[in-house]
Coordinates of C-alpha atoms in Angstrom, one line a residue:
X38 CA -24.3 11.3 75.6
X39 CA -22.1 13.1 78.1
X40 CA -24.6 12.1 80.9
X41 CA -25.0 8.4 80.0
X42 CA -20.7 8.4 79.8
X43 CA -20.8 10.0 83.6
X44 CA -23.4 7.1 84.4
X45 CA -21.5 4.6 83.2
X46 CA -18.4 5.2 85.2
X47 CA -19.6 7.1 88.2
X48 CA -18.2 4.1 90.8
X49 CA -14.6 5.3 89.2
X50 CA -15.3 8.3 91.3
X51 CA -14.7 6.5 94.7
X52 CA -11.4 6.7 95.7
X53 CA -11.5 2.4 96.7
X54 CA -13.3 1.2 94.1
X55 CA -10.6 2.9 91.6
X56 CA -7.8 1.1 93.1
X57 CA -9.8 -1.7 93.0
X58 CA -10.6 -1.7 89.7
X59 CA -7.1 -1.1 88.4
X60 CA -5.9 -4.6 90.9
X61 CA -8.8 -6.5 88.5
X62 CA -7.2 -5.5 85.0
X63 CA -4.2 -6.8 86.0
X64 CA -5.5 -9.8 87.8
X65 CA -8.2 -11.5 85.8
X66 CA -6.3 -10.4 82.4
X67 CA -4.1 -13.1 83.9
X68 CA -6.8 -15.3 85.1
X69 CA -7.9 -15.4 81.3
X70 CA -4.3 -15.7 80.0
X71 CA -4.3 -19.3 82.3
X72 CA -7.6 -20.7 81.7
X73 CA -6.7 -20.1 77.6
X74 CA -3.0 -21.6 78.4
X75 CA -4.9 -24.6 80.4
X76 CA -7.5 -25.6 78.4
X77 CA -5.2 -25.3 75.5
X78 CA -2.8 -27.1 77.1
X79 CA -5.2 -30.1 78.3
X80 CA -6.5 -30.5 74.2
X81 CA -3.2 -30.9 73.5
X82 CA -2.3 -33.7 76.4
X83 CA -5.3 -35.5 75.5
X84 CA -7.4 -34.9 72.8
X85 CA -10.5 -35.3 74.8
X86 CA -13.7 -33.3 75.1
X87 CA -14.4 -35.1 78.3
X88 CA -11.5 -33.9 79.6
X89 CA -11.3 -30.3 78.6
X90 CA -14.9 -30.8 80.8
X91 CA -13.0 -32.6 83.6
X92 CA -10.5 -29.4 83.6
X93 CA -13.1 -26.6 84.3
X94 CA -15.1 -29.1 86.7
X95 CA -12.4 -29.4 89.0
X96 CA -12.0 -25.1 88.9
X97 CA -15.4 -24.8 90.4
X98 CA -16.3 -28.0 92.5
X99 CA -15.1 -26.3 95.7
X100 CA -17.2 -24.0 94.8
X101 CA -20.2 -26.7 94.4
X102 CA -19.1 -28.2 97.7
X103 CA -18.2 -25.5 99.9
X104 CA -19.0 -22.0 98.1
X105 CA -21.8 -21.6 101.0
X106 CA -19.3 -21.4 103.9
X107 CA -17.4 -19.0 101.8
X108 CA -19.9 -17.0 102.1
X109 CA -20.4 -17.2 105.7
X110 CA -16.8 -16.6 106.5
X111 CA -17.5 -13.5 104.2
X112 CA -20.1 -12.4 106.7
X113 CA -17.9 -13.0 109.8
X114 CA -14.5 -11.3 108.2
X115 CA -13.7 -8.4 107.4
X116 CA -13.5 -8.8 103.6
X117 CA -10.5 -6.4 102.5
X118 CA -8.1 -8.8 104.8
X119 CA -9.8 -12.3 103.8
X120 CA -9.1 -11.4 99.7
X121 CA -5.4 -10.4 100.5
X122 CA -5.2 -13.7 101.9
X123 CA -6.3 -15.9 99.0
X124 CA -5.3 -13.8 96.2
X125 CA -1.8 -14.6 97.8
X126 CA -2.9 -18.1 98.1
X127 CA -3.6 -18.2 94.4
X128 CA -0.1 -17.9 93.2
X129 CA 0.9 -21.4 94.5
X130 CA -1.1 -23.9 92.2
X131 CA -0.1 -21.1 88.9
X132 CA 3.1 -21.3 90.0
X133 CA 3.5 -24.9 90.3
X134 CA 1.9 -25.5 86.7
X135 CA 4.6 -23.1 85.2
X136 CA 7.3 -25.4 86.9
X137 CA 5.9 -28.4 86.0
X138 CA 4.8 -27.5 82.5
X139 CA 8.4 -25.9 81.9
X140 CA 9.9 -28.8 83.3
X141 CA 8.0 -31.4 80.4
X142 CA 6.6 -33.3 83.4
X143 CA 3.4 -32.3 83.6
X144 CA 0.6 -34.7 82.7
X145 CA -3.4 -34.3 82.9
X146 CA -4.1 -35.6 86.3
X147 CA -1.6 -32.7 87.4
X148 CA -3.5 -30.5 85.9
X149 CA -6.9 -31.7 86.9
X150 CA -5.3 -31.5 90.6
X151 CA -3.7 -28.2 90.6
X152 CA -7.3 -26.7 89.2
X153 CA -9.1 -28.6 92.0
X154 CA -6.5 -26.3 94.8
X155 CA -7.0 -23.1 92.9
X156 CA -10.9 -23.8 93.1
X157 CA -11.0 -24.6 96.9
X158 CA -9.1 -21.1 97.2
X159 CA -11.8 -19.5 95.1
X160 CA -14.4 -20.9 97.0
X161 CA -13.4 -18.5 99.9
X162 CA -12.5 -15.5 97.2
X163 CA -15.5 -15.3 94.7
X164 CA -18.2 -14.9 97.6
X165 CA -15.6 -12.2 99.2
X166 CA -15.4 -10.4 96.2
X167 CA -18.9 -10.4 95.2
X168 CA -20.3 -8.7 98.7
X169 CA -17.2 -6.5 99.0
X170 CA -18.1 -4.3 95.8
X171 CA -20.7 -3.1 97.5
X172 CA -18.7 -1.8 100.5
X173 CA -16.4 0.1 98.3
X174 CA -18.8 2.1 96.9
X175 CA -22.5 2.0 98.5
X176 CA -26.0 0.6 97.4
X177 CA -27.2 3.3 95.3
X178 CA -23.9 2.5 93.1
X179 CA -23.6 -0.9 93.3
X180 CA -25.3 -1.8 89.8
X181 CA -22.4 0.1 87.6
X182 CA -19.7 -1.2 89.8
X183 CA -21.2 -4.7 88.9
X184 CA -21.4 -3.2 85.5
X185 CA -17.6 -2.4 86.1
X186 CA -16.4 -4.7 87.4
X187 CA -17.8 -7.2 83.9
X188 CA -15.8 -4.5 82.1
X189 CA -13.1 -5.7 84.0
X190 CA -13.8 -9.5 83.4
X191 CA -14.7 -9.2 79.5
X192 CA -12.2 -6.7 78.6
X193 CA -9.5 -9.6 80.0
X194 CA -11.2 -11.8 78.3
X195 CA -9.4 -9.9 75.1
X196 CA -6.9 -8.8 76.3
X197 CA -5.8 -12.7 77.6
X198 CA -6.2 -14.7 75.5
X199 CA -4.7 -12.1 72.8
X200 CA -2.0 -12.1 75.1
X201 CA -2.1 -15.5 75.8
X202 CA -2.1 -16.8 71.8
X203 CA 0.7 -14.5 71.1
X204 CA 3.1 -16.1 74.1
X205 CA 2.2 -19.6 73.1
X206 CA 2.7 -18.9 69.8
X207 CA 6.1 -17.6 70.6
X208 CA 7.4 -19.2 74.1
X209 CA 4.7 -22.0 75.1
X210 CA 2.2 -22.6 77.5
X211 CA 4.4 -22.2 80.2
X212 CA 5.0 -19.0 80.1
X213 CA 0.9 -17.9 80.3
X214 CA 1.6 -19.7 83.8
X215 CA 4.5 -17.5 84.9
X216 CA 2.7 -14.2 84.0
X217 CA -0.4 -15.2 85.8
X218 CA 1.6 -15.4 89.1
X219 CA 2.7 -12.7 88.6
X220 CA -0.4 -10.6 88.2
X221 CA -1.9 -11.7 91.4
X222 CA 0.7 -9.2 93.3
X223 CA -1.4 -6.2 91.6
X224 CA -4.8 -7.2 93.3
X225 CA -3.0 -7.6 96.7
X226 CA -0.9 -3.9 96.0
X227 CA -4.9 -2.8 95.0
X228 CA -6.4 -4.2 98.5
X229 CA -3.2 -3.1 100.8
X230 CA -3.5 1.0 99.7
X231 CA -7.5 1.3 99.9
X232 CA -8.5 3.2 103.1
X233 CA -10.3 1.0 105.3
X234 CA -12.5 3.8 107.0
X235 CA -14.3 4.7 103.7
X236 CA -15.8 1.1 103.5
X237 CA -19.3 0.6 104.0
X238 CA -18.5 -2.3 106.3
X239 CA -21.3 -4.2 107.8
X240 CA -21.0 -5.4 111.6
X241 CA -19.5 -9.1 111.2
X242 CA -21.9 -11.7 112.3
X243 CA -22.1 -13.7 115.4
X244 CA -20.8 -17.1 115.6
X245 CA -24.2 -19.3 116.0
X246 CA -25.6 -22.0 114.6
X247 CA -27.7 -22.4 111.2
X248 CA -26.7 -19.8 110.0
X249 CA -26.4 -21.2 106.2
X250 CA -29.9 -22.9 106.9
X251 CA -31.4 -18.8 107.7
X252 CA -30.1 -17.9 104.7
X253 CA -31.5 -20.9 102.5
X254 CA -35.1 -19.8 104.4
X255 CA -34.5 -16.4 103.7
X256 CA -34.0 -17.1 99.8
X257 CA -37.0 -19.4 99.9
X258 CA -39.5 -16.4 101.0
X259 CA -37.7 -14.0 99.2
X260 CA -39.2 -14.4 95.0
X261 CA -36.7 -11.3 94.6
X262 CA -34.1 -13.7 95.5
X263 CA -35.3 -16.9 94.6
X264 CA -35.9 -16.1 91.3
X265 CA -32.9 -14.9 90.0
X266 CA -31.2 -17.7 91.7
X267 CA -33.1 -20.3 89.9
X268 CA -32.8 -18.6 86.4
X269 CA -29.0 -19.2 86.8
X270 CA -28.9 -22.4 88.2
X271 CA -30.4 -23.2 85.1
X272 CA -28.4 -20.7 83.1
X273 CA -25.4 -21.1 85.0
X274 CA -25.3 -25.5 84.6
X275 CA -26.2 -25.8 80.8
X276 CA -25.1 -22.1 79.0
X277 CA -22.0 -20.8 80.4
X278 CA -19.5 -23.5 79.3
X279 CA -17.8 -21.5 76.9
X280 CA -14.3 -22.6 78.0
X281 CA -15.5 -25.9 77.3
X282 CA -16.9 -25.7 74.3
X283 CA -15.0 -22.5 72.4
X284 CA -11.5 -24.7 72.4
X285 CA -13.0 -28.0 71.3
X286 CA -15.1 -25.5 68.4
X287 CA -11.6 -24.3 67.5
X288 CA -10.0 -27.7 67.4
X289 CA -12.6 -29.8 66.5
X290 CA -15.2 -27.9 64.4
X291 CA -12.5 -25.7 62.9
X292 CA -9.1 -27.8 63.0
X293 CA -7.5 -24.1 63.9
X294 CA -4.4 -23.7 66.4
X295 CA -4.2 -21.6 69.4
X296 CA -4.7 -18.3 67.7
X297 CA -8.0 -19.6 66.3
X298 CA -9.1 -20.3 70.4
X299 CA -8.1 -17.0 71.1
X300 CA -10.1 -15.4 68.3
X301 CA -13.2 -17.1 69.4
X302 CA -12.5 -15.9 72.7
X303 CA -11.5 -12.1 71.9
X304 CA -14.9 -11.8 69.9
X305 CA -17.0 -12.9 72.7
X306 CA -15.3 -10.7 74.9
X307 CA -15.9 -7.6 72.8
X308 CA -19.7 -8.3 73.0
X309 CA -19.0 -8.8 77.0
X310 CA -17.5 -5.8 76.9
X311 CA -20.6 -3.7 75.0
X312 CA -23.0 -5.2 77.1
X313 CA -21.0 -4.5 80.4
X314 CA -21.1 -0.4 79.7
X315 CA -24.4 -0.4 78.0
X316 CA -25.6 -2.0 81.3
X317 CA -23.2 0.2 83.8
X318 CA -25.8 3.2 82.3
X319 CA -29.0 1.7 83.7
X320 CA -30.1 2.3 87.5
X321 CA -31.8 -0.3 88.5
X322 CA -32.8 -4.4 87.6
X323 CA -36.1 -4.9 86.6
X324 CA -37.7 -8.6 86.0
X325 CA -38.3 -7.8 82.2
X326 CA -34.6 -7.1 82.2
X327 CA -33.9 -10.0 83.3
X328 CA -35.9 -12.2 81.2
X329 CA -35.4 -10.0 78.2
X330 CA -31.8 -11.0 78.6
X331 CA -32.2 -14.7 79.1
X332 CA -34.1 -14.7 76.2
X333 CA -31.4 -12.9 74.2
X334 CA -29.5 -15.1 75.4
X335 CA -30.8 -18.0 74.2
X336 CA -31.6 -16.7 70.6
X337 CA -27.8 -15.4 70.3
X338 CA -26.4 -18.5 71.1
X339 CA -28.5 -20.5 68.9
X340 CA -27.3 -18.3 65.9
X341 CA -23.7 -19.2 67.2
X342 CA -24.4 -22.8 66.8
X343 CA -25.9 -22.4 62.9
X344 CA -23.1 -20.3 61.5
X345 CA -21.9 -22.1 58.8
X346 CA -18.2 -20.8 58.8
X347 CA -15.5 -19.4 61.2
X348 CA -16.1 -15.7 60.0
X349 CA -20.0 -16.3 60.5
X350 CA -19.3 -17.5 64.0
X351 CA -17.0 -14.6 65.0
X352 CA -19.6 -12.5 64.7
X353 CA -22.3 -14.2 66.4
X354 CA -20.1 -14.5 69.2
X355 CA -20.4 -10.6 69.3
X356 CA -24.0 -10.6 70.3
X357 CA -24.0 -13.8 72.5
X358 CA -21.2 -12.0 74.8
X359 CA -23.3 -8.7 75.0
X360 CA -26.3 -10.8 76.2
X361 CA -24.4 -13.2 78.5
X362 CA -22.6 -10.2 80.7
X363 CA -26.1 -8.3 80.6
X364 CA -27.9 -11.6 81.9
X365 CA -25.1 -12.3 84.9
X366 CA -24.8 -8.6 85.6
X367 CA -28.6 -8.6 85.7
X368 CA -29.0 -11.2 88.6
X369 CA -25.8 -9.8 90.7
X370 CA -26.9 -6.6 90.9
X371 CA -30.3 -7.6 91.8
X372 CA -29.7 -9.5 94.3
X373 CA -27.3 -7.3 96.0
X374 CA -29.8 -4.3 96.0
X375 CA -32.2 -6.6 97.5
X376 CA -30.3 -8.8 100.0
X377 CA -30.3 -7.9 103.7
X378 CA -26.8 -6.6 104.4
X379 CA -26.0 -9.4 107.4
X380 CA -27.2 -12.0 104.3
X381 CA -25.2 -10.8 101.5
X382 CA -21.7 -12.9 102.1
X383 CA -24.3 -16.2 102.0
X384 CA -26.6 -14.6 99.5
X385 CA -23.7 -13.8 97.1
X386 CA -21.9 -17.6 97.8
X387 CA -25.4 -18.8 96.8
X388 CA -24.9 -16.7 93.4
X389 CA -21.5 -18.2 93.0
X390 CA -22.7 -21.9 93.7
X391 CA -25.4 -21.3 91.5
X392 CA -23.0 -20.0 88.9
X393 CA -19.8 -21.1 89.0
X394 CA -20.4 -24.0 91.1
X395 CA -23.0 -25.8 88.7
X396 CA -19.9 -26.0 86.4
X397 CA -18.7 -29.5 87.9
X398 CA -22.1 -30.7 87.1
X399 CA -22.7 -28.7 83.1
X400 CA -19.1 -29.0 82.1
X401 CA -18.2 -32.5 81.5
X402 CA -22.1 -33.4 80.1
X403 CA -21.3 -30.8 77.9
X404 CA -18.2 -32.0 77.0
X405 CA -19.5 -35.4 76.4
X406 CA -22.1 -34.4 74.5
X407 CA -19.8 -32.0 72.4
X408 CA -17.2 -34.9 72.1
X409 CA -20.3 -37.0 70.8
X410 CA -22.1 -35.2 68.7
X411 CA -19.8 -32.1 67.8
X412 CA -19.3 -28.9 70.0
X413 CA -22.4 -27.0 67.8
X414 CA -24.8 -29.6 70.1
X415 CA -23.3 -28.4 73.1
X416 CA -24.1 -25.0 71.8
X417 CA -27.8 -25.8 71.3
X418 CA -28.0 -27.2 74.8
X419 CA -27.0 -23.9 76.3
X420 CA -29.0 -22.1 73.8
X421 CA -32.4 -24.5 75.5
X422 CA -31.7 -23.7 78.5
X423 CA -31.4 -20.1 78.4
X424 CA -34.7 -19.9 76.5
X425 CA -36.2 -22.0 79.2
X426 CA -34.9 -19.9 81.9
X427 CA -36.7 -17.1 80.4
X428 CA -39.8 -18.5 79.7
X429 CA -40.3 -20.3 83.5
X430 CA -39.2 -16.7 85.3
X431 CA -41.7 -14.9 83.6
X432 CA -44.1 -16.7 84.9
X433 CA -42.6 -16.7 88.1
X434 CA -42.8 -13.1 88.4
X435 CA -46.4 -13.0 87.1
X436 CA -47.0 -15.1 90.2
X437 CA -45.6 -12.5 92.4
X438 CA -47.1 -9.4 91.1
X439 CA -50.8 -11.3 90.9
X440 CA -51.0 -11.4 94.3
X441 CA -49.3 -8.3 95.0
X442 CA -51.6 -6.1 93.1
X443 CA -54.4 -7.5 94.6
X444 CA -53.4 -6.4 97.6
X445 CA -52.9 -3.1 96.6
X446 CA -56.6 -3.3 94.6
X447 CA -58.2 -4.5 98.5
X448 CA -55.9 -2.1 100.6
X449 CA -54.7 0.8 98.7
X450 CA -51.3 0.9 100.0
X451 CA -48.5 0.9 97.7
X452 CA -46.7 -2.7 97.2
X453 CA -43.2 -2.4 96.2
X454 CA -41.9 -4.7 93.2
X455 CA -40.3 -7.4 93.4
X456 CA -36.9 -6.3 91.5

C-alpha cells in the first residue's frame, strides 16, 4: 500500500511541480466556483437550455478557432513567462462580470461576451499548461503529474461548487465572480517562485513557415497520436458537456435550487477525484487502457441517464466521474510520452481543440436536444458516443499491431507498441 501511495504522488517530490500544484488548488477551485456561479446565473436570466449551451460554446470557441497557434506560441516561448501573462489576463473578464452582476446590469449577451474573452485567453493558456507539466518534472513522471494535476481539477470540482452553492445561497452570484479574481493571483505567486534552471525546457522553435501543417502530418503518421486524438474528438464533442447538462438536470429534471447543481457536481467530482489517484499509480498508457475506459465510460453514463431519482443519480455520478478523468488522463499522458518534444506545444493545442474546443460545436446540440427532449437524452448521447469511441479505437489499434507483428514474425527485430 505504502508503495502504490509513494507512486501516486512522487511528482510532489519536485521542488516546481509542488509550487505548481498548490497555484492549481487555488486557481481552478475558483475556475469551478465561476463556471457553477455562470451557468447558474444564465438558467436564471433565461430559462433556456440553448443558452446554458450558448454559454460554454463561447468558453471554448477560441479554442476551436485558434487553440493551434496557441500551441505554436507554446513552442516558440518560454512557457513559465507566457502563463504568468494570461493567468493575469484572466482576471479582467471575472472581474468585469462581478461588477456588472453586482451592479443588476448584467444581461445574457454580457455574459455570452465576457465567456467568449476569457476563452480567446485560454486559447493561449490550456496548450501552455498542458506541455509545461512535463518540463517541471520530466518524461518518466509525466503520467502522475497528469494524474495530479486531475486531482487538482476534480477535487475543485468539490470544493467549488460546494463553495460556490454556499455563497449564492448566502450573498449571490456575484460574489463567486469576486473570489475567482481573486484566485488567479495564487497561480501567478505559484509561476513567479519556481526556479527556472530546473525546467526541462526544450530549445524554442524557429520562426518558419508551416509549421502547424508539420504537425497535422506528423499526427497523421503517428496511429500513437492519431488515435487518441480521434477517440476524443469524438468523446470530447458528444460526452463531456456536463456543465451543460448537470444544471438543466438540476432545474429541469429535478426542479432543485443551486445547492441541488452543486450536489450533482460535488458527486461527480468525488469519482474524478478516485479515478485521478487510482490512475496517478499506473506507469504507463496502454491502448486497452484506453478503450477500457471509453467503454466505462459509456456504460456509466448511461446508468446516469436511467436512475430514476436524485439519490440514484448521485451515485451514478460517482462512477461516471472515475471513468471520465481516467479516459482524459489516459490520452494526455499518452500523447505526451509519445510526442516529439519540438511537437508537443502543437501536439497538446491539438488535444485541447479536440477537447475543449469541440465544445462550441457539442454544447448547444446538446442543449437543444436536452431542452427538447429532457437533459436524460442528452445523457444517452454522450453515453453513444463514448461507447463508439471505444469500439472504433480498438479496431484501430488492431490495425496497427497487425502489421507490426508481422514485421517482427518476417524480421525478428523487436517493434515497439504503439502506446
Amino acid at each position: 500500500m505504502s508503495a502504490a501511495v509513494e507512486r501516486t504522488f512522487t511528482s510532489l517530490r519536485v521542488p516546481n511541480y509542488r509550487r505548481y500544484f498548490a497555484g492549481q488548488v487555488v486557481s481552478v477551485s475558483g475556475n469551478w466556483m465561476q463556471n457553477v456561479a455562470t451557468m447558474w446565473l444564465m438558467v436564471k436570466l433565461t430559462g433556456s437550455g440553448v443558452s446554458v449551451g450558448l454559454t460554454a460554446a463561447m468558453q471554448f470557441l477560441p479554442i476551436l478557432l485558434f487553440g493551434a497557434w496557441g500551441g505554436l506560441l507554446a513552442d516558440r516561448m518560454p512557457k513559465r513567462r507566457l502563463l504568468t501573462c494570461t493567468q493575469a489576463a484572466m482576471v479582467v473578464p471575472t472581474a468585469s462580470l462581478f461588477v456588472l452582476t453586482e451592479a443588476g446590469t448584467v444581461r445574457p449577451w454580457m455574459v455570452l461576451a465576457l465567456a467568449l474573452l476569457q476563452g480567446a485567453i485560454n486559447a493561449v493558456d490550456n496548450p501552455a499548461r498542458q506541455a509545461f507539466v512535463v518540463e517541471m518534472v520530466g518524461a518518466d513522471r509525466v503520467v502522475n503529474a497528469v494524474a495530479l494535476n486531475s486531482v487538482v481539477v476534480h477535487s475543485s470540482r468539490i470544493i467549488g461548487p460546494a463553495a460556490a452553492g454556499a455563497v449564492i445561497a448566502l450573498l449571490g452570484v456575484g460574489p463567486c465572480f469576486a473570489l475567482n479574481a481573486l484566485s488567479f493571483v495564487g497561480m501567478i505567486v505559484a509561476l513567479r517562485l519556481m526556479d527556472p534552471r530546473a525546467l526541462h525546457t526544450p530549445r524554442p522553435v524557429a520562426r518558419r513557415r508551416g509549421e502547424l501543417r508539420s504537425a497535422l502530418r506528423y499526427v497523421r503518421r503517428t496511429p500513437a497520436l492519431l488515435i487518441p486524438l480521434a477517440m476524443m474528438a469524438l468523446v470530447g464533442t458528444i460526452s463531456y458537456n456536463f456543465q451543460v447538462l448537470l444544471p438543466l438536470l438540476a432545474s429541469f429534471t429535478w426542479h432543485g435550487s443551486a445547492a441541488v447543481y452543486a450536489a450533482l457536481t460535488a458527486a461527480m467530482g468525488v469519482g474524478s477525484v478516485a479515478g485521478a489517484l487510482a490512475a496517478g499509480a499506473r506507469g504507463r498508457v496502454t491502448p486497452r487502457l484506453l478503450v477500457g475506459a471509453a467503454l466505462a465510460f459509456g456504460t456509466a453514463e448511461l446508468l446516469v441517464a436511467a436512475a430514476p431519482t436524485l439519490p440514484l443519480q448521485i451515485a451514478a455520478l460517482m462512477p461516471l466521474g472515475a471513468a471520465s478523468v481516467t479516459f482524459a488522463a489516459g490520452v494526455n499522458s499518452s500523447l505526451q510520452i509519445t510526442v516529439e518534444p519540438a511537437m508537443r506545444g502543437r501536439v497538446m493545442a491539438l488535444y485541447s481543440v479536440v477537447f475543449l474546443g469541440s465544445t462550441p460545436i457539442g454544447a448547444p446540440l446538446v442543449g437543444w436536444l436536452a431542452e427538447s427532449a429532457g437533459p436524460r437524452a442528452g445523457l444517452l448521447a454522450g453515453a453513444l458516443a463514448a461507447l463508439l469511441a471505444a469500439v472504433g479505437a480498438r479496431a484501430a489499434f488492431a490495425r496497427v499491431r497487425s502489421p507490426a507483428r508481422s514485421r517482427e514474425a518476417k524480421t525478428g527485430e523487436f517493434v515497439v507498441g504503439q502506446a
